[in-house]
Coordinates of C-alpha atoms in Angstrom, one line a residue:
X1 CA 52.8 40.0 165.9
X2 CA 50.5 40.7 168.8
X3 CA 46.9 39.4 168.5
X4 CA 44.4 42.2 167.7
X5 CA 41.5 42.6 170.1
X6 CA 37.8 42.3 169.3
X7 CA 37.3 46.1 169.2
X8 CA 40.2 46.6 166.8
X9 CA 38.9 43.8 164.5
X10 CA 35.4 45.3 164.5
X11 CA 36.8 48.7 163.6
X12 CA 39.0 47.2 160.9
X13 CA 36.0 45.6 159.2
X14 CA 34.7 49.1 158.4
X15 CA 37.8 50.1 156.6
X16 CA 38.1 49.1 152.9
X17 CA 41.8 47.9 152.8
X18 CA 41.8 48.1 149.0
X19 CA 40.7 51.7 148.9
X20 CA 42.7 54.9 149.2
X21 CA 40.4 57.6 150.8
X22 CA 40.5 61.3 150.4
X23 CA 41.9 63.1 153.5
X24 CA 38.4 64.2 154.5
X25 CA 37.0 60.7 154.1
X26 CA 39.9 59.2 156.0
X27 CA 39.5 61.5 159.0
X28 CA 35.8 61.1 159.1
X29 CA 36.2 57.3 159.1
X30 CA 38.9 57.3 161.8
X31 CA 36.7 59.4 164.0
X32 CA 33.7 57.1 163.4
X33 CA 35.5 53.8 164.1
X34 CA 37.5 55.0 167.1
X35 CA 36.7 52.8 170.1
X36 CA 39.0 54.2 172.8
X37 CA 37.4 55.1 176.2
X38 CA 39.4 58.3 176.2
X39 CA 40.0 61.2 173.8
X40 CA 42.4 59.4 171.5
X41 CA 45.0 61.2 169.4
X42 CA 44.9 61.1 165.6
X43 CA 48.2 60.4 163.9
X44 CA 49.4 60.5 160.3
X45 CA 52.1 58.1 159.1
X46 CA 54.1 59.0 156.0
X47 CA 56.2 56.5 154.2
X48 CA 58.8 58.4 152.3
X49 CA 61.1 57.4 149.5
X50 CA 64.2 58.6 151.4
X51 CA 67.3 56.9 152.8
X52 CA 67.6 58.1 156.5
X53 CA 71.2 56.9 156.5
X54 CA 72.1 59.7 154.2
X55 CA 72.8 63.0 156.1
X56 CA 70.8 65.1 153.6
X57 CA 67.8 62.8 153.7
X58 CA 67.2 62.9 157.5
X59 CA 63.8 64.5 157.5
X60 CA 63.3 66.4 160.8
X61 CA 61.7 69.6 161.9
X62 CA 58.7 71.1 163.7
X63 CA 55.4 72.8 162.8
X64 CA 52.8 74.7 164.9
X65 CA 49.4 73.1 164.1
X66 CA 46.8 75.8 163.5
X67 CA 44.3 74.1 165.9
X68 CA 46.8 72.7 168.3
X69 CA 47.2 69.0 169.4
X70 CA 44.7 68.9 172.2
X71 CA 47.5 68.1 174.6
X72 CA 49.2 70.4 177.1
X73 CA 52.9 70.0 176.7
X74 CA 55.2 70.2 179.8
X75 CA 58.2 72.3 178.7
X76 CA 61.5 72.6 180.5
X77 CA 64.1 75.2 179.5
X78 CA 67.9 75.1 180.1
X79 CA 68.8 78.8 180.4
X80 CA 70.5 81.3 182.6
X81 CA 70.2 85.0 183.2
X82 CA 67.8 87.0 181.0
X83 CA 66.8 84.0 179.0
X84 CA 65.8 82.1 182.2
X85 CA 63.6 85.0 183.2
X86 CA 62.0 85.1 179.7
X87 CA 61.4 81.4 179.8
X88 CA 59.6 81.7 183.1
X89 CA 57.5 84.6 181.9
X90 CA 56.5 82.6 178.7
X91 CA 55.1 79.8 180.9
X92 CA 57.8 77.2 180.9
X93 CA 57.1 74.5 183.5
X94 CA 60.6 74.2 184.8
X95 CA 63.6 76.5 184.1
X96 CA 67.1 75.7 185.2
X97 CA 70.8 75.3 184.3
X98 CA 73.3 72.9 186.0
X99 CA 70.7 72.1 188.6
X100 CA 68.3 70.9 186.0
X101 CA 70.9 68.8 184.3
X102 CA 71.7 67.1 187.6
X103 CA 68.0 66.6 188.3
X104 CA 67.6 64.7 185.0
X105 CA 70.8 62.7 185.6
X106 CA 69.2 61.6 188.8
X107 CA 66.3 60.1 186.8
X108 CA 63.7 62.9 186.6
X109 CA 61.9 63.0 183.2
X110 CA 58.5 64.5 184.0
X111 CA 58.3 66.7 180.8
X112 CA 57.4 66.5 177.1
X113 CA 59.8 68.9 175.4
X114 CA 63.2 70.4 176.4
X115 CA 64.4 73.7 175.1
X116 CA 68.0 75.0 175.6
X117 CA 69.9 78.2 174.8
X118 CA 73.1 77.6 172.7
X119 CA 75.4 78.4 175.7
X120 CA 73.8 75.7 177.7
X121 CA 74.3 72.9 175.2
X122 CA 77.8 72.1 176.5
X123 CA 76.1 71.0 179.8
X124 CA 73.0 69.6 178.2
X125 CA 75.1 67.5 175.9
X126 CA 75.9 65.3 178.9
X127 CA 72.3 64.2 178.9
X128 CA 72.6 62.8 175.3
X129 CA 72.3 59.1 176.3
X130 CA 69.3 59.8 178.5
X131 CA 67.4 62.3 176.3
X132 CA 68.5 61.1 172.8
X133 CA 66.7 57.7 172.7
X134 CA 63.5 59.3 174.0
X135 CA 63.5 62.0 171.4
X136 CA 63.8 64.7 174.1
X137 CA 67.2 66.2 173.2
X138 CA 67.1 69.9 172.2
X139 CA 67.9 70.3 168.5
X140 CA 68.2 73.4 166.3
X141 CA 66.2 71.8 163.5
X142 CA 63.1 71.6 165.7
X143 CA 63.6 75.1 167.1
X144 CA 64.5 73.9 170.6
X145 CA 68.1 75.2 170.6
X146 CA 67.6 78.9 170.5
X147 CA 68.2 82.2 172.3
X148 CA 64.6 83.2 171.6
X149 CA 63.2 81.0 174.4
X150 CA 59.9 83.1 174.5
X151 CA 59.0 82.1 170.9
X152 CA 60.1 78.4 171.5
X153 CA 57.9 78.1 174.7
X154 CA 55.0 79.9 173.1
X155 CA 55.1 77.7 169.9
X156 CA 55.3 74.5 171.9
X157 CA 52.4 75.5 174.2
X158 CA 50.4 76.6 171.1
X159 CA 50.6 73.1 169.6
X160 CA 54.0 72.7 168.0
X161 CA 54.7 69.1 166.7
X162 CA 58.2 67.8 166.2
X163 CA 58.6 65.2 163.6
X164 CA 61.5 63.0 162.3
X165 CA 61.9 60.2 159.8
X166 CA 62.7 56.8 161.4
X167 CA 65.1 54.1 160.1
X168 CA 62.3 52.6 158.0
X169 CA 61.7 56.0 156.2
X170 CA 58.4 56.7 158.1
X171 CA 57.3 59.9 159.7
X172 CA 54.7 59.6 162.5
X173 CA 53.1 62.7 163.8
X174 CA 49.9 63.6 165.8
X175 CA 47.5 66.1 164.2
X176 CA 44.9 66.4 167.0
X177 CA 42.3 64.5 169.0
X178 CA 39.3 62.4 168.0
X179 CA 37.1 65.1 169.7
X180 CA 38.3 67.8 167.3
X181 CA 35.9 68.9 164.5
X182 CA 36.8 67.1 161.3
X183 CA 37.5 70.5 159.6
X184 CA 40.1 71.4 162.2
X185 CA 41.8 68.0 161.8
X186 CA 41.9 68.6 158.1
X187 CA 43.5 72.0 158.6
X188 CA 46.1 70.5 160.9
X189 CA 46.8 67.7 158.4
X190 CA 47.3 70.3 155.7
X191 CA 49.8 72.2 157.9
X192 CA 51.8 69.0 158.5
X193 CA 51.5 68.1 154.8
X194 CA 53.0 71.4 153.8
X195 CA 56.1 71.0 155.9
X196 CA 56.7 67.4 154.9
X197 CA 56.5 68.3 151.2
X198 CA 58.9 71.3 151.7
X199 CA 61.3 69.0 153.5
X200 CA 61.8 66.9 150.4
X201 CA 65.6 66.5 150.0
X202 CA 67.0 67.6 146.6
X203 CA 68.7 64.2 146.3
X204 CA 65.4 62.2 146.7
X205 CA 64.5 60.4 143.5
X206 CA 61.1 59.2 142.2
X207 CA 57.8 59.5 144.1
X208 CA 58.6 61.2 147.5
X209 CA 55.5 60.2 149.5
X210 CA 54.9 56.5 148.7
X211 CA 52.0 55.9 151.1
X212 CA 50.1 57.8 153.8
X213 CA 47.7 56.6 156.5
X214 CA 45.7 58.1 159.3
X215 CA 44.8 56.3 162.5
X216 CA 43.6 56.9 166.1
X217 CA 45.7 55.8 169.1
X218 CA 44.5 52.1 169.1
X219 CA 42.6 52.0 165.8
X220 CA 43.5 50.6 162.4
X221 CA 45.1 52.7 159.8
X222 CA 43.1 54.2 157.0
X223 CA 45.0 54.7 153.7
X224 CA 44.9 58.1 152.2
X225 CA 45.1 58.7 148.4
X226 CA 48.4 60.6 147.9
X227 CA 47.0 62.0 144.7
X228 CA 44.1 63.6 146.4
X229 CA 46.1 66.6 147.8

């Protein structure tokens, strides 16, 4: 395990590792102990009692946070004809078809989210090995494979966050920036919380959310009392 720096250790001293905080307390504390020299992101980490190897327990989706993420997302859209025009009008950063596929095959990856219309997926599928490992592959579950490219681009630009459970059963997701008012971070947290709870698989047994923490980009995690919400 990498050695923690002085600033991290000083921040960690202010966190009671034996305590589970309310959401409001946790967010206030994370903001207080953040030591980054830039406007760090706040992230939630859910440990879920699911088995990601089971097809029906692969938690994945997207949510538009009410107060955004504080980050401007660079969006590309694979589309042709009318959908291409709609994507451009909605503010997509790059719109293309076969030409865009070839550009990415040549190594270009200067974007955060990719959207595709269903007819384009046959061509976009060739990028699976490139986009898949980076979490950039368009997917119907996150609303990024759709004919309604206007809504997709608008949602992403408005602060949509995509989330998925990893192999260890953990979901990591940003809920804003340290500079946000605590009340806005709490609102964003509640929006994320709602979709995580609604995503509970019918086959999941026992306690669904086994632990939850909030942290800033480089800061220590602050445990949240799951029973407090």
